[in-house]
């Protein structure tokens, strides 16, 4: 097995593991995430350009890290009261950090470069 294939499989496993952690107990979200991941990896199955493959490996690892550190589950305890399930590995930022990021990176389109309509 080539070292590139081993890297791809490692990124795939890392992404699935992060999804299991992030969406633990949410069968619908976990199933959708697994299906989308499988679909994306299968769509790239025939890629041969090593630069493109390495870029996709890096993206998969970035998404896995984002899921692992930034996605928090909230469990409803009472009417409009939720308990967040945080641990030491979650990143916690304040609104000033987020608001500063939005001001710095403001663009004319909607979310993710869309038209906002």
Coordinates of N, CA and C in Angstrom, one line a residue:
X1 N 0.9 -1.2 0.0 CA 0.0 0.0 0.0 C 0.9 1.2 0.0
X2 N 0.6 2.2 -0.9 CA 1.4 3.4 -1.0 C 1.3 4.3 0.2
X3 N 2.3 5.1 0.5 CA 2.2 6.0 1.6 C 1.1 7.0 1.5
X4 N 0.8 7.4 0.2 CA -0.3 8.4 0.0 C -1.6 7.8 0.3
X5 N -1.8 6.5 0.0 CA -3.0 5.9 0.3 C -3.2 5.7 1.8
X6 N -2.1 5.5 2.5 CA -2.2 5.4 4.0 C -2.6 6.7 4.6
X7 N -2.0 7.8 4.0 CA -2.4 9.2 4.5 C -3.9 9.4 4.2
X8 N -4.4 9.1 3.1 CA -5.8 9.3 2.8 C -6.7 8.5 3.7
X9 N -6.4 7.2 4.0 CA -7.1 6.4 4.9 C -7.1 7.0 6.3
X10 N -5.9 7.5 6.7 CA -5.7 8.0 8.0 C -6.6 9.3 8.2
X11 N -6.6 10.1 7.2 CA -7.5 11.3 7.2 C -9.0 11.0 7.2
X12 N -9.3 9.9 6.5 CA -10.7 9.5 6.5 C -11.1 9.0 7.9
X13 N -10.3 8.2 8.5 CA -10.6 7.6 9.8 C -10.6 8.7 10.8
X14 N -9.7 9.7 10.7 CA -9.7 10.8 11.7 C -11.0 11.6 11.6
X15 N -11.5 11.8 10.3 CA -12.7 12.6 10.1 C -13.9 11.8 10.7
X16 N -14.0 10.5 10.4 CA -15.1 9.7 11.0 C -15.0 9.7 12.5
X17 N -13.9 9.6 13.1 CA -13.7 9.6 14.5 C -14.2 11.0 15.1
X18 N -13.8 12.1 14.5 CA -14.3 13.4 15.0 C -15.8 13.5 14.8
X19 N -16.3 13.0 13.8 CA -17.8 13.0 13.6 C -18.5 12.2 14.7
X20 N -18.0 11.1 15.0 CA -18.6 10.2 16.1 C -18.6 11.0 17.4
X21 N -17.5 11.7 17.7 CA -17.4 12.5 18.9 C -18.3 13.7 18.9
X22 N -18.3 14.4 17.8 CA -19.1 15.6 17.7 C -20.6 15.4 17.7
X23 N -21.0 14.3 17.1 CA -22.4 14.0 16.9 C -22.9 12.8 17.7
X24 N -22.2 12.5 18.8 CA -22.5 11.4 19.6 C -24.0 11.5 20.1
X25 N -24.7 10.4 19.9 CA -26.1 10.4 20.3 C -27.1 11.0 19.3
X26 N -26.6 11.6 18.3 CA -27.4 12.3 17.2 C -27.3 11.4 16.0
X27 N -28.1 10.4 15.9 CA -28.0 9.4 14.8 C -28.2 10.1 13.4
X28 N -29.1 11.0 13.3 CA -29.4 11.6 12.0 C -28.2 12.5 11.6
X29 N -27.6 13.3 12.4 CA -26.5 14.1 12.1 C -25.2 13.2 11.8
X30 N -25.0 12.2 12.6 CA -23.9 11.3 12.4 C -24.0 10.5 11.1
X31 N -25.2 10.0 10.8 CA -25.4 9.3 9.5 C -25.2 10.2 8.3
X32 N -25.7 11.5 8.4 CA -25.5 12.4 7.3 C -24.1 12.8 7.1
X33 N -23.3 13.0 8.2 CA -21.9 13.3 8.1 C -21.1 12.2 7.5
X34 N -21.4 10.9 8.0 CA -20.7 9.8 7.4 C -21.0 9.6 6.0
X35 N -22.2 9.8 5.6 CA -22.6 9.6 4.2 C -21.9 10.6 3.3
X36 N -21.9 11.9 3.7 CA -21.2 13.0 3.0 C -19.7 12.7 2.9
X37 N -19.1 12.3 3.9 CA -17.7 12.0 3.9 C -17.4 10.9 3.0
X38 N -18.1 9.8 3.0 CA -17.9 8.7 2.1 C -18.1 9.1 0.7
X39 N -19.1 9.9 0.4 CA -19.4 10.4 -0.9 C -18.2 11.3 -1.5
X40 N -17.7 12.2 -0.6 CA -16.6 13.0 -1.1 C -15.4 12.2 -1.3
X41 N -15.1 11.3 -0.5 CA -13.9 10.5 -0.7 C -14.0 9.6 -1.9
X42 N -15.2 9.1 -2.1 CA -15.4 8.2 -3.3 C -15.4 9.1 -4.6
X43 N -15.8 10.3 -4.5 CA -15.8 11.2 -5.7 C -14.3 11.5 -6.1
X44 N -13.4 11.4 -5.1 CA -12.0 11.7 -5.3 C -11.2 10.5 -5.5
X45 N -11.8 9.4 -5.6 CA -11.2 8.1 -5.7 C -10.2 8.0 -6.8
X46 N -10.5 8.6 -8.0 CA -9.6 8.4 -9.1 C -8.6 9.5 -9.3
X47 N -8.6 10.5 -8.4 CA -7.6 11.5 -8.5 C -6.2 10.9 -8.5
X48 N -5.3 11.5 -9.3 CA -3.9 11.0 -9.4 C -2.9 12.1 -9.1
X49 N -3.3 13.3 -9.2 CA -2.4 14.4 -8.9 C -2.1 14.5 -7.4
X50 N -0.8 14.3 -7.1 CA -0.5 14.2 -5.6 C -0.7 15.6 -4.9
X51 N -0.5 16.7 -5.6 CA -0.8 18.0 -5.0 C -2.3 18.1 -4.6
X52 N -3.2 17.7 -5.5 CA -4.6 17.8 -5.3 C -5.0 16.8 -4.1
X53 N -4.4 15.7 -4.1 CA -4.7 14.7 -3.1 C -4.2 15.2 -1.7
X54 N -3.0 15.8 -1.7 CA -2.5 16.4 -0.4 C -3.4 17.5 0.1
X55 N -3.9 18.3 -0.8 CA -4.8 19.4 -0.5 C -6.1 18.9 0.1
X56 N -6.6 17.8 -0.4 CA -7.8 17.2 0.1 C -7.6 16.5 1.4
X57 N -6.4 15.9 1.6 CA -6.0 15.3 2.9 C -6.0 16.4 4.0
X58 N -5.4 17.6 3.6 CA -5.3 18.7 4.6 C -6.6 19.2 4.9
X59 N -7.5 19.3 3.9 CA -8.9 19.8 4.2 C -9.6 18.8 5.1
X60 N -9.5 17.5 4.9 CA -10.2 16.5 5.7 C -9.7 16.7 7.2
X61 N -8.3 16.9 7.4 CA -7.8 17.0 8.7 C -8.2 18.3 9.4
X62 N -8.4 19.4 8.6 CA -8.9 20.6 9.1 C -10.3 20.5 9.6
X63 N -11.1 19.8 8.8 CA -12.5 19.6 9.2 C -12.6 18.8 10.4
X64 N -11.8 17.7 10.5 CA -11.8 16.8 11.7 C -11.4 17.6 12.9
X65 N -10.4 18.5 12.8 CA -10.0 19.3 13.9 C -11.1 20.3 14.3
X66 N -11.7 20.9 13.4 CA -12.8 21.8 13.7 C -13.9 21.1 14.4
X67 N -14.3 19.9 13.9 CA -15.4 19.2 14.6 C -14.9 18.8 16.0
X68 N -13.7 18.4 16.2 CA -13.2 18.0 17.5 C -13.1 19.1 18.5
X69 N -12.7 20.3 18.1 CA -12.5 21.4 19.0 C -13.6 22.4 19.1
X70 N -14.4 22.5 18.1 CA -15.4 23.6 18.0 C -16.9 23.2 18.1
X71 N -17.2 22.0 17.9 CA -18.6 21.6 17.9 C -19.0 21.1 19.3
X72 N -20.0 21.7 19.8 CA -20.4 21.4 21.2 C -21.9 20.9 21.2
X73 N -22.2 19.8 21.8 CA -23.5 19.4 21.9 C -24.2 20.1 23.1
X74 N -25.5 20.4 22.8 CA -26.3 21.0 23.9 C -27.5 20.0 24.1
X75 N -27.7 19.7 25.4 CA -28.8 18.8 25.8 C -29.8 19.6 26.5
X76 N -31.1 19.5 26.1 CA -32.1 20.3 26.7 C -32.4 19.6 28.1
X77 N -32.4 20.4 29.1 CA -32.7 20.0 30.5 C -34.0 20.4 30.9
X78 N -34.4 21.6 30.6 CA -35.7 22.2 31.0 C -36.2 23.0 29.8
X79 N -37.3 23.6 29.9 CA -37.8 24.5 28.9 C -36.9 25.6 28.7
X80 N -36.2 25.7 27.5 CA -35.3 26.7 27.1 C -34.0 26.7 28.0
X81 N -33.7 25.6 28.6 CA -32.4 25.5 29.4 C -31.7 24.3 28.8
X82 N -30.4 24.6 28.3 CA -29.6 23.6 27.7 C -28.3 23.4 28.5
X83 N -27.8 22.2 28.6 CA -26.5 21.9 29.2 C -25.5 21.6 28.1
X84 N -24.4 22.4 28.0 CA -23.4 22.2 27.0 C -22.4 21.1 27.5
X85 N -22.1 20.2 26.6 CA -21.2 19.1 27.0 C -19.8 19.5 26.5
X86 N -19.1 20.2 27.3 CA -17.7 20.7 27.0 C -16.7 19.8 27.7
X87 N -15.5 19.7 27.1 CA -14.4 19.1 27.8 C -13.1 19.9 27.5
X88 N -12.0 19.5 28.0 CA -10.7 20.3 28.0 C -10.3 20.5 26.5
X89 N -10.7 19.7 25.6 CA -10.2 19.9 24.2 C -11.0 20.9 23.4
X90 N -12.1 21.3 23.9 CA -12.9 22.3 23.2 C -12.2 23.7 23.3
X91 N -12.2 24.4 22.2 CA -11.7 25.8 22.2 C -12.9 26.7 22.7
X92 N -12.6 27.6 23.5 CA -13.6 28.6 24.0 C -13.1 30.0 23.7
X93 N -13.9 30.7 22.9 CA -13.6 32.0 22.5 C -14.7 32.9 23.0
X94 N -14.4 34.2 23.2 CA -15.5 35.1 23.6 C -16.0 35.8 22.4
X95 N -17.1 36.5 22.6 CA -17.8 37.2 21.5 C -16.9 38.3 20.9
X96 N -16.0 38.9 21.7 CA -15.2 40.0 21.1 C -14.2 39.4 20.1
X97 N -13.7 38.2 20.3 CA -12.9 37.5 19.3 C -13.7 37.2 18.0
X98 N -14.9 36.7 18.2 CA -15.7 36.4 17.0 C -16.1 37.7 16.3
X99 N -16.5 38.7 17.0 CA -17.0 39.9 16.4 C -15.8 40.6 15.7
X100 N -14.6 40.6 16.2 CA -13.4 41.1 15.6 C -13.1 40.4 14.3
X101 N -13.3 39.1 14.3 CA -13.1 38.3 13.1 C -14.0 38.7 12.0
X102 N -15.3 38.9 12.4 CA -16.3 39.3 11.4 C -16.0 40.6 10.8
X103 N -15.6 41.6 11.6 CA -15.3 42.9 11.1 C -14.1 42.9 10.2
X104 N -13.1 42.1 10.5 CA -11.9 42.0 9.7 C -12.2 41.4 8.4
X105 N -13.0 40.3 8.4 CA -13.2 39.5 7.2 C -14.5 39.8 6.5
X106 N -15.0 41.0 6.7 CA -16.3 41.3 6.1 C -16.2 41.3 4.6
X107 N -17.2 40.8 3.9 CA -17.3 40.8 2.4 C -18.7 41.1 2.0
X108 N -18.9 41.4 0.8 CA -20.2 41.9 0.3 C -21.2 40.8 0.1
X109 N -20.7 39.5 0.0 CA -21.7 38.4 -0.2 C -22.3 37.9 1.1
X110 N -23.1 36.9 1.0 CA -23.7 36.3 2.2 C -22.7 35.3 2.8
X111 N -23.2 34.4 3.5 CA -22.4 33.4 4.1 C -21.6 32.6 3.1
X112 N -20.3 32.4 3.4 CA -19.4 31.6 2.5 C -19.3 32.1 1.1
X113 N -19.5 33.4 0.9 CA -19.3 34.0 -0.4 C -20.6 34.0 -1.2
X114 N -21.7 33.6 -0.6 CA -23.0 33.6 -1.3 C -23.5 35.0 -1.5
X115 N -24.6 35.1 -2.2 CA -25.2 36.4 -2.4 C -25.9 37.0 -1.2
X116 N -26.2 36.2 -0.2 CA -26.9 36.6 1.0 C -28.4 36.8 0.8
X117 N -28.9 36.3 -0.4 CA -30.4 36.4 -0.6 C -31.0 35.0 -0.4

